[in-house]
Coordinates of C-alpha atoms and ligand atoms in Angstrom, one line a residue:
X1 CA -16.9 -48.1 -19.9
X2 CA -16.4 -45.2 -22.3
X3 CA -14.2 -43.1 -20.7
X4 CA -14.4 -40.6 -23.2
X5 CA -15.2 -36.9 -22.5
X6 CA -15.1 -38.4 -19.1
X7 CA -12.3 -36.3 -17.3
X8 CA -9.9 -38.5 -17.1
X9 CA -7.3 -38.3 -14.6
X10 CA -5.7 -37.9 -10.8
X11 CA -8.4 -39.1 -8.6
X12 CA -6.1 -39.4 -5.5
X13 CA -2.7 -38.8 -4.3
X14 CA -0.5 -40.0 -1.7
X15 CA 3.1 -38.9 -1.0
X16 CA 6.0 -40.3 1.1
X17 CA 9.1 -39.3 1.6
X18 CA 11.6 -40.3 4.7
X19 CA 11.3 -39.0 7.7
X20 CA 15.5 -38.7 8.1
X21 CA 16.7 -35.0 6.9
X22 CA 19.6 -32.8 6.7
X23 CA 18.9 -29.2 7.3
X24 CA 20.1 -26.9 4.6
X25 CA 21.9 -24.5 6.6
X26 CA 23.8 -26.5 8.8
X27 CA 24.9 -28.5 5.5
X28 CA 26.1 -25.4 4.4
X29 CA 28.2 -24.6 7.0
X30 CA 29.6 -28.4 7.3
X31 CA 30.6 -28.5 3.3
X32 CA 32.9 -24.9 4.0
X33 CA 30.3 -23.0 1.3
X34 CA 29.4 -19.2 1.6
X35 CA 27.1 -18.4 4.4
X36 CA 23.1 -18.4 2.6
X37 CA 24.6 -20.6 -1.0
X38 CA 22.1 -23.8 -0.4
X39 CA 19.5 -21.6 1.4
X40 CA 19.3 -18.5 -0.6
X41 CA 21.3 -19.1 -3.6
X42 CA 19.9 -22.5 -4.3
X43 CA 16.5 -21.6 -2.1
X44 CA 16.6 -25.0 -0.3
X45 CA 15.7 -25.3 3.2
X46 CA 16.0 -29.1 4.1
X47 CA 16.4 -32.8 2.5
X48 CA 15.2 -36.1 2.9
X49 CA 17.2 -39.2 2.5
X50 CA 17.1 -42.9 3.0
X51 CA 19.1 -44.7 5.6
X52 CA 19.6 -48.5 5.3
X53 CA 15.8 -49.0 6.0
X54 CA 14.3 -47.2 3.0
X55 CA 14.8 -47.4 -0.9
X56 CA 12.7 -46.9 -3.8
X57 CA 11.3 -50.0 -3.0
X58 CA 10.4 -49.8 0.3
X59 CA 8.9 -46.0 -0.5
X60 CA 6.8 -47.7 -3.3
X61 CA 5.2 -50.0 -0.8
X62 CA 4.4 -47.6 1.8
X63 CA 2.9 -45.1 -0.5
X64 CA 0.8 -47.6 -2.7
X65 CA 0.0 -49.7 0.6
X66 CA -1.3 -46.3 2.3
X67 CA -3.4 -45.1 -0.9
X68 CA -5.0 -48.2 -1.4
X69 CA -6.2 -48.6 2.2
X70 CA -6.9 -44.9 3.1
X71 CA -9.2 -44.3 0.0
X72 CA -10.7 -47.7 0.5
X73 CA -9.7 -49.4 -2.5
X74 CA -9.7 -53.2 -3.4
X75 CA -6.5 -54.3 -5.2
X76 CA -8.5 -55.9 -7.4
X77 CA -9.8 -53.0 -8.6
X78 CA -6.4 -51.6 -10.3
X79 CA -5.8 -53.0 -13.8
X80 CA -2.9 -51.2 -15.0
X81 CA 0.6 -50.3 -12.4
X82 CA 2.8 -48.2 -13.8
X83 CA 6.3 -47.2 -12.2
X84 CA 8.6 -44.0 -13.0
X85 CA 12.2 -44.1 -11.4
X86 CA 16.0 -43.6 -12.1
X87 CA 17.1 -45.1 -9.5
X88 CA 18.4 -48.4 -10.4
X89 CA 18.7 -51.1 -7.9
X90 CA 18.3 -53.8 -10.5
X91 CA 19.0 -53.7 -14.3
X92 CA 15.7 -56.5 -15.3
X93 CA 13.5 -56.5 -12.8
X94 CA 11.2 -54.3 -12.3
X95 CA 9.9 -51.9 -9.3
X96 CA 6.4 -52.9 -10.6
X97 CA 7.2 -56.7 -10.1
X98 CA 8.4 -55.8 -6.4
X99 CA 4.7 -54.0 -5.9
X100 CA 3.4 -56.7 -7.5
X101 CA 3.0 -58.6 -3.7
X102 CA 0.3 -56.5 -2.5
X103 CA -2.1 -57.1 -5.2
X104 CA -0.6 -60.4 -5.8
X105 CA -2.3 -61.6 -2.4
X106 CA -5.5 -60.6 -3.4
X107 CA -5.2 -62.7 -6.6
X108 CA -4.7 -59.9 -9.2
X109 CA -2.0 -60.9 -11.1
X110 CA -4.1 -58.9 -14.3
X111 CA -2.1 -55.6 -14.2
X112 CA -0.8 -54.3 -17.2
X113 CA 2.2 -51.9 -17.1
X114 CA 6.3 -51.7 -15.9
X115 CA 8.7 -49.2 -15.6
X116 CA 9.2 -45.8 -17.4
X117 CA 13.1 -44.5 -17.5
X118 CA 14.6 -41.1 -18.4
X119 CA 16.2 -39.5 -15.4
X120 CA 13.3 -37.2 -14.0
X121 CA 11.0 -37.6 -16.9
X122 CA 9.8 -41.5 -15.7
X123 CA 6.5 -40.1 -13.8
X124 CA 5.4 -38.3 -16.3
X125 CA 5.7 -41.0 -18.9
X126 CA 4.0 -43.3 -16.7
X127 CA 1.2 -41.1 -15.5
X128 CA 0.8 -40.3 -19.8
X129 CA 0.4 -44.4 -20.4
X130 CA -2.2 -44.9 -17.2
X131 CA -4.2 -41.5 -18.7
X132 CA -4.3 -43.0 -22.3
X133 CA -4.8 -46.3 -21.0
X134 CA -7.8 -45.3 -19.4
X135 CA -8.8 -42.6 -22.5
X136 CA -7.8 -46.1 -24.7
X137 CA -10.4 -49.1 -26.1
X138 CA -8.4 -51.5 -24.2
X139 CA -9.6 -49.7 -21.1
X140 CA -11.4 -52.6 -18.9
X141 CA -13.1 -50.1 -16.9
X142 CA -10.3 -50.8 -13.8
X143 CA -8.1 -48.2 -12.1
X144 CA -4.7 -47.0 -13.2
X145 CA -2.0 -46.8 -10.4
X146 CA 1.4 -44.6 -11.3
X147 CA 4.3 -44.3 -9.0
X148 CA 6.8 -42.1 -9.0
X149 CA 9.7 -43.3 -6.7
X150 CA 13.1 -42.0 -6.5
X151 CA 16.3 -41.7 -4.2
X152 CA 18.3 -38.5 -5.1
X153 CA 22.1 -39.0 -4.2
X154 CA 25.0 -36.8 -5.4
X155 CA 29.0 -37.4 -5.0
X156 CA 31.1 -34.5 -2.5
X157 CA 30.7 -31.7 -4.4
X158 CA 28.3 -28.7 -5.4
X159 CA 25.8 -31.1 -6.7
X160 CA 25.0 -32.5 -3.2
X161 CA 22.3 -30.0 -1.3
X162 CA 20.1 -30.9 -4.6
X163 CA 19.3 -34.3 -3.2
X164 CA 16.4 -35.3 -1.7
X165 CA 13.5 -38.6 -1.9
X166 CA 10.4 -39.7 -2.0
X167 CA 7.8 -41.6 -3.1
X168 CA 4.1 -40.2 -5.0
X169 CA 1.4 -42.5 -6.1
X170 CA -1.4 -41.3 -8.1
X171 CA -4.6 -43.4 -8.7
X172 CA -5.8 -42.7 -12.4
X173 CA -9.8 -42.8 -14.0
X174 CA -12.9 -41.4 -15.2
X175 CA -14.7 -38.2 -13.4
X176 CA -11.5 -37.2 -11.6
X177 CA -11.4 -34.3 -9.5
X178 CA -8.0 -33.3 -11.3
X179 CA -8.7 -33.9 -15.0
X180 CA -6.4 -33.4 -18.5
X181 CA -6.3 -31.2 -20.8
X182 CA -4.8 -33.9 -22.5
X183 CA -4.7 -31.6 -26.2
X184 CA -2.4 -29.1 -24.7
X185 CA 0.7 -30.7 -24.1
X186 CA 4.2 -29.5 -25.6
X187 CA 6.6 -32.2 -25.4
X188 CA 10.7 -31.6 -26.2
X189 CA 13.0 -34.3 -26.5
X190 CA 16.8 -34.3 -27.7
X191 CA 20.1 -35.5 -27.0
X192 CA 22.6 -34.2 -24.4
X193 CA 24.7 -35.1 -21.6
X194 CA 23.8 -32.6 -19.4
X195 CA 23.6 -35.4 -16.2
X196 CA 23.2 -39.4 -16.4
X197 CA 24.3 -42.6 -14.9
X198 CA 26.8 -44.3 -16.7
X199 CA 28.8 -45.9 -13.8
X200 CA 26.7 -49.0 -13.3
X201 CA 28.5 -49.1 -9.8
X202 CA 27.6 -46.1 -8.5
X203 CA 24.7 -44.7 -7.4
X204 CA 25.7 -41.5 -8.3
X205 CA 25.3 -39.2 -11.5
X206 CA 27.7 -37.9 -13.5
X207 CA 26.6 -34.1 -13.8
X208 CA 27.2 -30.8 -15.9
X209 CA 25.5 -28.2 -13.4
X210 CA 25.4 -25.6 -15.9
X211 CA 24.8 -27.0 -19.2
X212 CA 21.7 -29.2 -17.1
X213 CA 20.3 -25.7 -16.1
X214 CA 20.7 -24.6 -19.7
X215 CA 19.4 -27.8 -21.3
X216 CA 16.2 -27.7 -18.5
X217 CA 15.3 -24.0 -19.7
X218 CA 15.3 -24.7 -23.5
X219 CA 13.2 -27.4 -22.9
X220 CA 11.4 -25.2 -20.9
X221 CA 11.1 -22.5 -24.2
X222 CA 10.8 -25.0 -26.4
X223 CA 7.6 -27.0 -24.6
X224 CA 5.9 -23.5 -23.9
X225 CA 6.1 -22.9 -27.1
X226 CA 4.2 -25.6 -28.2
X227 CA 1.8 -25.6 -25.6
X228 CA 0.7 -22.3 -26.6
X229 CA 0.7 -22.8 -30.2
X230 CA -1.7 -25.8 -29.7
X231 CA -3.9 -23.8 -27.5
X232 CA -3.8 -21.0 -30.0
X233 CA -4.9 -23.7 -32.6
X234 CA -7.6 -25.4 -30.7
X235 CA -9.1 -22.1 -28.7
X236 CA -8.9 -19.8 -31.2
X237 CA -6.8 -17.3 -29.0
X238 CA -3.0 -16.7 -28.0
X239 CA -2.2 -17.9 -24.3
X240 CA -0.7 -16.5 -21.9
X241 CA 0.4 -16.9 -18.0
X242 CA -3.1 -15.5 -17.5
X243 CA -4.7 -18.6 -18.7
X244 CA -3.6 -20.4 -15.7
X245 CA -4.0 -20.1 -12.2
X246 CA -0.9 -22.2 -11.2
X247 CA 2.5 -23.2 -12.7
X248 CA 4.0 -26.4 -11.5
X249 CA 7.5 -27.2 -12.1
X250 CA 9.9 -30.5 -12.0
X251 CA 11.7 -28.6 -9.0
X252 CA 15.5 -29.8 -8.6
X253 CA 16.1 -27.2 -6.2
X254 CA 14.1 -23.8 -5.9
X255 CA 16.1 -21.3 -7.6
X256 CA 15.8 -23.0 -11.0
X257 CA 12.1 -22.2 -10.2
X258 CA 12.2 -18.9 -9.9
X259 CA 14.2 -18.9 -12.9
X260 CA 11.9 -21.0 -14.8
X261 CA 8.7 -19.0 -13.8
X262 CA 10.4 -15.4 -15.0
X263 CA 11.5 -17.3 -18.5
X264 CA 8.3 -18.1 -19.1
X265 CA 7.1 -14.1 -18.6
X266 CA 10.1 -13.1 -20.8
X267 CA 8.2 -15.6 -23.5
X268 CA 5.2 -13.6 -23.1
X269 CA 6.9 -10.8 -23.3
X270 CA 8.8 -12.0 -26.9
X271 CA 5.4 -13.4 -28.0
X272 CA 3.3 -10.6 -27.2
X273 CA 4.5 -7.1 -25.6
X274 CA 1.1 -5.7 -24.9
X275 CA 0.2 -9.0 -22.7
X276 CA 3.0 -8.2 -19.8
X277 CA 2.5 -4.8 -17.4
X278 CA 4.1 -1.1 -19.0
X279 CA 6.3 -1.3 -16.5
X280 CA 7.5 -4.7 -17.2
X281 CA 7.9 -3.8 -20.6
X282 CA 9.8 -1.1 -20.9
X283 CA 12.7 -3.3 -18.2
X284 CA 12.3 -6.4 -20.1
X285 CA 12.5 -3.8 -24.2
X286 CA 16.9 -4.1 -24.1
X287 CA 17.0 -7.5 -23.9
X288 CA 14.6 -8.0 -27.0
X289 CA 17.1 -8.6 -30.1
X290 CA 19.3 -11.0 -27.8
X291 CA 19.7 -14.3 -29.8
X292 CA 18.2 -17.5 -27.6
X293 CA 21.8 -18.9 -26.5
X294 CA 22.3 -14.9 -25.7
X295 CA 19.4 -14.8 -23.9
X296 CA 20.6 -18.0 -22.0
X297 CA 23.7 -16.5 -20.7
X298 CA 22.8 -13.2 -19.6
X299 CA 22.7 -12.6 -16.1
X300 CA 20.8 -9.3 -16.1
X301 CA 18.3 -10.9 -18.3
X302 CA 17.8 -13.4 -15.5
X303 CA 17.5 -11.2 -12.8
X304 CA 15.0 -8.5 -14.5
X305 CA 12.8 -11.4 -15.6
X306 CA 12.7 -12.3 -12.4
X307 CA 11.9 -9.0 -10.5
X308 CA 9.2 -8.2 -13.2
X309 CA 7.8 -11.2 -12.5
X310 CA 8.3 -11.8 -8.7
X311 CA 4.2 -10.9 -8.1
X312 CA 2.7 -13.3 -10.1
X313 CA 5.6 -15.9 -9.1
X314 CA 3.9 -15.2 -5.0
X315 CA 0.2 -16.1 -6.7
X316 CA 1.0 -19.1 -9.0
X317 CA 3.9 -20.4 -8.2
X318 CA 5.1 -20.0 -4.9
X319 CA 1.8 -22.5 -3.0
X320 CA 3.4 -25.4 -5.0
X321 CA 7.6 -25.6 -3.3
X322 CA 6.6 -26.6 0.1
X323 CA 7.9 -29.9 -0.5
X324 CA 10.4 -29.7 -2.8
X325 CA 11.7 -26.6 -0.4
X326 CA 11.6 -29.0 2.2
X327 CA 12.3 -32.4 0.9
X328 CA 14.8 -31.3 -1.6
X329 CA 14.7 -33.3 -5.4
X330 CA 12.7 -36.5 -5.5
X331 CA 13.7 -36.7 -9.5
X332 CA 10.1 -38.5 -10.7
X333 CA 8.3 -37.5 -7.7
X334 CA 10.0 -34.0 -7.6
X335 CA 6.7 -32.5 -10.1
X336 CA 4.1 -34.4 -8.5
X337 CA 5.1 -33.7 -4.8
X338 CA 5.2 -29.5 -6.2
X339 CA 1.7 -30.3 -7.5
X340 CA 1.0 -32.5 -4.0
X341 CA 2.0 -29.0 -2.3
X342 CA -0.4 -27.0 -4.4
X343 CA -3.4 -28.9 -3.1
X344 CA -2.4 -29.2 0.4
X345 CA -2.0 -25.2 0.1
X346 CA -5.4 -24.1 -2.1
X347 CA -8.1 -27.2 -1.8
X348 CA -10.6 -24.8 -0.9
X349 CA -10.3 -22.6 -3.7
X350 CA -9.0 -25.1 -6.3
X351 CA -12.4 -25.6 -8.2
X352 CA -12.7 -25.1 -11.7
X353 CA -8.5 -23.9 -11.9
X354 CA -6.4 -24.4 -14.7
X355 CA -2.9 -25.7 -13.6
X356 CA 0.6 -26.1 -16.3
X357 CA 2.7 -28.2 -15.4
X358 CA 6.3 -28.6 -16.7
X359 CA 8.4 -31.6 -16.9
X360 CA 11.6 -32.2 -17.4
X361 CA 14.3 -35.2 -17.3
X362 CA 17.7 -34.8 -17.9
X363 CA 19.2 -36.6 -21.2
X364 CA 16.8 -35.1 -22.3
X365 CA 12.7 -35.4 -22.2
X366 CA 10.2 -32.6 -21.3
X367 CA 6.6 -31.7 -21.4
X368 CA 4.6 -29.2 -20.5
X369 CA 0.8 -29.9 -20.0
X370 CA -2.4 -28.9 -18.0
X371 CA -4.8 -30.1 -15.5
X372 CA -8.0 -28.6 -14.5
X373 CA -9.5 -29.1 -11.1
X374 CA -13.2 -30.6 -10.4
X375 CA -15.9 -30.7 -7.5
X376 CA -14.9 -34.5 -6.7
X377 CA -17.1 -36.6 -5.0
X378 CA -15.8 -38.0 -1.7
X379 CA -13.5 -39.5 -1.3
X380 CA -12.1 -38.4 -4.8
X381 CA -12.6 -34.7 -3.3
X382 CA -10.2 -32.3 -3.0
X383 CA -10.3 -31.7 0.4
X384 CA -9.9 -35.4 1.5
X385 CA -7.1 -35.8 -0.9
X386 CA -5.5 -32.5 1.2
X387 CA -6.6 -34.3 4.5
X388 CA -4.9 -38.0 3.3
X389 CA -1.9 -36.2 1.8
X390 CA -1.3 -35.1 5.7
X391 CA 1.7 -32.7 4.0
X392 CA 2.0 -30.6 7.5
X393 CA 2.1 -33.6 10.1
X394 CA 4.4 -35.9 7.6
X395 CA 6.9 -32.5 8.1
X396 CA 6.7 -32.3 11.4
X397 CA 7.1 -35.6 12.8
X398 CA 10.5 -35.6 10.4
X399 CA 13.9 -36.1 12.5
X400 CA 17.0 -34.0 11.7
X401 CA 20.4 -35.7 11.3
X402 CA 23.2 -33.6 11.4
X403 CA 25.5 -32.9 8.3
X404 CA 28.1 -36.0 9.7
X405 CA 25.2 -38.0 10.3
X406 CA 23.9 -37.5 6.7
X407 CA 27.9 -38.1 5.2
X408 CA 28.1 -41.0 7.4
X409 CA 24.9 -42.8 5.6
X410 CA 25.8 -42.0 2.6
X411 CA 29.1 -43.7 3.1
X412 CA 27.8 -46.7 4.3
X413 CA 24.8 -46.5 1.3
X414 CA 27.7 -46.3 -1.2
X415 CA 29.0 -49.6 0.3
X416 CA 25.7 -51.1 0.3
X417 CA 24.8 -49.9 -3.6
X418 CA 24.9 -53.3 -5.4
X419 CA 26.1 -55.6 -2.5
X420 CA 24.5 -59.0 -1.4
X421 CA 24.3 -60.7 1.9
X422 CA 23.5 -58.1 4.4
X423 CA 21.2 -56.9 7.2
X424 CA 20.1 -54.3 7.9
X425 CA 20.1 -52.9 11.2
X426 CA 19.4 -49.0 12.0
X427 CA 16.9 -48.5 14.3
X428 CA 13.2 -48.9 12.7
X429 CA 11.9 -46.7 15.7
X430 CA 12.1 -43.4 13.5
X431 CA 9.9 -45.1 10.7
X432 CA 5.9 -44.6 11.2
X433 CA 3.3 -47.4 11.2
X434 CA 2.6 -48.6 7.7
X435 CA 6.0 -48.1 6.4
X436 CA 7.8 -50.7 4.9
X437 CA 11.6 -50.9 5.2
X438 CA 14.4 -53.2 4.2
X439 CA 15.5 -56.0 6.6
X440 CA 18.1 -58.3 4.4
X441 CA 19.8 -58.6 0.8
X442 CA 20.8 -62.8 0.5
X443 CA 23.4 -64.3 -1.3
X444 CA 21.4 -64.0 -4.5
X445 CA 20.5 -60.7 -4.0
X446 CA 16.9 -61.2 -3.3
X447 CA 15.5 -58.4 -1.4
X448 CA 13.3 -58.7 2.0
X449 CA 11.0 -56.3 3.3
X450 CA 8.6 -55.5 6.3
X451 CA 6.3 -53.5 7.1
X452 CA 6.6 -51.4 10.7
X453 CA 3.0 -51.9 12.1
X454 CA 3.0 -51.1 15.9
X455 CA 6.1 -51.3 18.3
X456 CA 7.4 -55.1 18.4
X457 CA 5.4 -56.0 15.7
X458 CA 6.1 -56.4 11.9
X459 CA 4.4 -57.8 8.5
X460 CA 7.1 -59.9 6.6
X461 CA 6.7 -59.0 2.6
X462 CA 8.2 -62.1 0.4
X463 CA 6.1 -64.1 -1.8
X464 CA 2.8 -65.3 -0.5
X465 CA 2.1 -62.0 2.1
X466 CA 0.6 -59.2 1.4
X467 CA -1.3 -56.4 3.6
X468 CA -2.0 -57.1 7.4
X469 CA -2.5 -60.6 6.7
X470 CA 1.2 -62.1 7.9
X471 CA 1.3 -59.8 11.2
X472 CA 4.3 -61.7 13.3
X473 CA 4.3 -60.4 17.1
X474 CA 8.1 -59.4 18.1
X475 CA 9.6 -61.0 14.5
Ligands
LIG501 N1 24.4 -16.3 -0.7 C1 23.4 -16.3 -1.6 N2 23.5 -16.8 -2.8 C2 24.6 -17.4 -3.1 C3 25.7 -17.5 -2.3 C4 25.6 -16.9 -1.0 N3 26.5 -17.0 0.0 N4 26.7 -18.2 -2.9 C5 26.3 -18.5 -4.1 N5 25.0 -18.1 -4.3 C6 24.2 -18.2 -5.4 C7 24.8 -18.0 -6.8 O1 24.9 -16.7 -7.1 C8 23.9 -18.9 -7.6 O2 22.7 -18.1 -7.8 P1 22.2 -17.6 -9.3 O3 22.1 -18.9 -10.1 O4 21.0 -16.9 -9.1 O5 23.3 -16.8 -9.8 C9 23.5 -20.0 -6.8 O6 23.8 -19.6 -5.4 C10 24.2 -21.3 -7.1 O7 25.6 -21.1 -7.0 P2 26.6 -21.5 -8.2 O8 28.0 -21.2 -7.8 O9 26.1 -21.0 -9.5 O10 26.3 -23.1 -8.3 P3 27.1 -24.3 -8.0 O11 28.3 -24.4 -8.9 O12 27.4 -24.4 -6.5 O13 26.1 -25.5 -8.4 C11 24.2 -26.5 -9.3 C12 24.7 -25.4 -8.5 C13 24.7 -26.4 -10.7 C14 22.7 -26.4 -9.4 C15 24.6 -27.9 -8.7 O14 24.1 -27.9 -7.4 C16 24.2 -29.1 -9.5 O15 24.9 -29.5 -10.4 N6 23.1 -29.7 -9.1 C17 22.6 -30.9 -9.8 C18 22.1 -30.6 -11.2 C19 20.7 -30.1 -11.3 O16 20.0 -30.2 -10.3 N7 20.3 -29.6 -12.5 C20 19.0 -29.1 -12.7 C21 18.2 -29.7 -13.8 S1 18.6 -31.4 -14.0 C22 17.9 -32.3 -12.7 O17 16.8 -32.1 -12.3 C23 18.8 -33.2 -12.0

């Protein structure tokens, strides 16, 4: 049971995210914007959404239902559930308590653990609790389970193409083929109102574009430079972007990567001259004395940074924004379906790689930390966890809506937001076996789900089900 020294952390991974998208370019063209603004200016080629059928519920089954049974794992085995989301759908309960039916079934009602929330930050505080948990002596020797789960809806306007959903669950212990540096991390937390949910009625954010951008890159700064000074304490030597072999980001659309990545470079730069490329130098040498809000501001900052940078972006950055490309921002999930992207891209060559990650919820919360990869043994290995992520056939078995389509859903979602006594009744036929969708809200707002087995048949999940084990023929 002593997980010490033990490499503690991801052991699998699953990912799910809808299969209903909006293609970025035709978007473009519907909302009257410049011709390349969503695709090239914001770098995004599709997103995901949830019709009637899905929510962050509904996701959260699916993904933790299809981990647990594709890596073999006995519900009983997990001791501690922890959920990261923003998206509210109720104010006290829970998204844990929903989840709660699977392992209920199995009679393990021994889980420790709820719900993280800050914006985008809640995965990463969750993920942090399930990694200490396990490093902790009230470890029981069980598995941690994190879920990252999130709906990403924006009111008309230029916030909208930054949408996107999805669901990530990660299952947490000893000897894991992705373990943490867990003495690295650089956290930065402070007050702003750069974007948050006030209106309880609304799904929707209320969002300062710019001074978010601002507020994530400060963060950014501000956790990079304590990452690397408690490297430099603990190693004995300055880092730098050549430590790592990958840079994961909390990826609300992709140009804000890019960004990211080249401010990061500009740090090295700053900290140490002689670590970045002659060339780079001498571009990056006029913008040297420019104070930090300065630096902020400036335009041709942003766009030399980015040029000097632009090869190592290809090698470290660019195998991690498949999915948030393609899916768009899943807020929690958004970092972990980057990182879920990185290992369906390099599981071969993964082995013995240092990854930083960088996270980053609006309000504000941020850290940046690292992961190393491992030889897992199956099926903890890396290339099983490529082959159960499935990233390739999930994309293309995905059905495009067009832009009226998409406004039309969202009309009818802003109805539903907070309403009781419906059913639902879009056609379950675009949902794959296994996932789980909404059927009914009641007069008391209790919630009813089901799980899409086969055509015609369905697995009701209220209290007392759980699994395959209530399988109703043409319910
Ligand atoms: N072709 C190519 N590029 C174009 C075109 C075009 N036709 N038109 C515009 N662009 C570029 C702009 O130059 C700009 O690029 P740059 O930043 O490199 O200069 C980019 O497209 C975006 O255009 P803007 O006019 O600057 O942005 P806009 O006002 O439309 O809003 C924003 C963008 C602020 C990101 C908005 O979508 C938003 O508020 N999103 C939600 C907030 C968010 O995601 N914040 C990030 C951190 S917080 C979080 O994770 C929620």
């Amino acid at each position: 049971m002593d997980s010490q020294h033990k490499c503690v952390g991801i052991l699998a991974i699953d990912v799910y995210f809808p299969p209903t998208c909006v293609q970025q370019e035709a978007l473009e063209a519907h909302d009257g914007a410049s011709k390349g603004k969503y695709t090239i200016g914001l770098g995004q080629d599709c997103m995901a959404f949830c019709t009637e059928l899905e929510d962050v519920i509904s996701m959260s089954l699916t993904v933790v239902n299809s981990l647990l049974e594709k890596y073999g794992i006995d519900p009983r085995q997990i001791g501690r559930l922890e959920v990261g989301s923003e998206t509210v759908i109720d104010k006290s309960k829970s998204i844990k308590t929903w989840l709660m039916q699977i392992f209920e079934e199995c009679g393990n009602t021994d889980i420790e653990g709820v719900d993280s929330t800050n914006a985008c930050y809640g995965g990463t505080a969750a993920l942090f609790n399930c990694v200490n948990w396990v490093e902790s002596s009230s470890w029981d020797g069980r598995y941690g389970l994190v879920v990252c789960t999130d709906s990403a809806v924006y009111a008309e306007g230029p916030a909208r193409p930054t949408g996107g959903a999805a669901a990530i669950a990660m299952l947490i212990g000893p000897n894991a083929p992705i373990a943490f540096e867990s003495k690295f991390r650089g956290t930065h937390m402070a007050h702003a109102y750069d974007f948050y949910k006030p209106n309880l009625a609304s799904e929707y954010p209320v969002v300062d574009g710019k001074l978010s951008q601002t507020c994530y890159l400060m963060a950014l700064d501000s956790c990079y430079q304590c990452f690397c000074s408690k490297f430099e304490k603990l190693e004995g030597k300055q880092f730098a972007i050549s430590d790592a072999d990958y840079f994961v980001f909390h990826s609300p659309y992709n140009k804000l990567v890019q960004k990211s990545f080249a401010r990061l470079y500009f740090n090295d730069f700053l900290r140490n001259a002689s670590s970045v490329e002659k060339d780079a130098r001498e571009k990056l040498e006029p913008f040297s004395t420019l104070s930090g809000d300065e630096s902020y501001q400036s335009r041709y900052l942003e766009k030399a940074s980015q040029l000097v940078a632009k090869h190592l972006y290809d090698a470290k950055v660019q195998p991690s924004t498949l999915l948030p490309k393609q899916v768009g921002n899943m807020y929690t999930a958004s970092l972990y379906a980057a990182f879920t992207s990185l290992i369906h891209n390099k599981h071969g060559t993964l082995g013995g790689q240092r990854v930083v990650m960088f996270s980053y919820g609006s309000g504000l919360s941020a850290t940046m930390f690292s992961v190393r990869f491992h030889d897992g043994q199956h099926p903890f290995s890396l290339s099983n966890i490529a082959s159960v992520l499935n990233v390739s056939g999930k994309l293309e078995s995905r059905h495009i809506f067009s832009p009226e389509k998409f406004v039309e859903n969202l009309k009818l979602m802003e109805h539903r937001y907070g309403a009781k006594d419906f059913v639902t009744s879009a056609d379950r036929k675009l949902l794959s076996p296994g996932t789980f969708y909404l059927t009914k809200v009641d007069s008391m707002y209790r919630r009813y789900y089901e799980k899409n087995i086969v055509d015609g048949a369905v697995c009701v999940m209220e209290s007392g089900s759980c699994g395959n084990s209530l399988l109703l023929n043409g319910h």
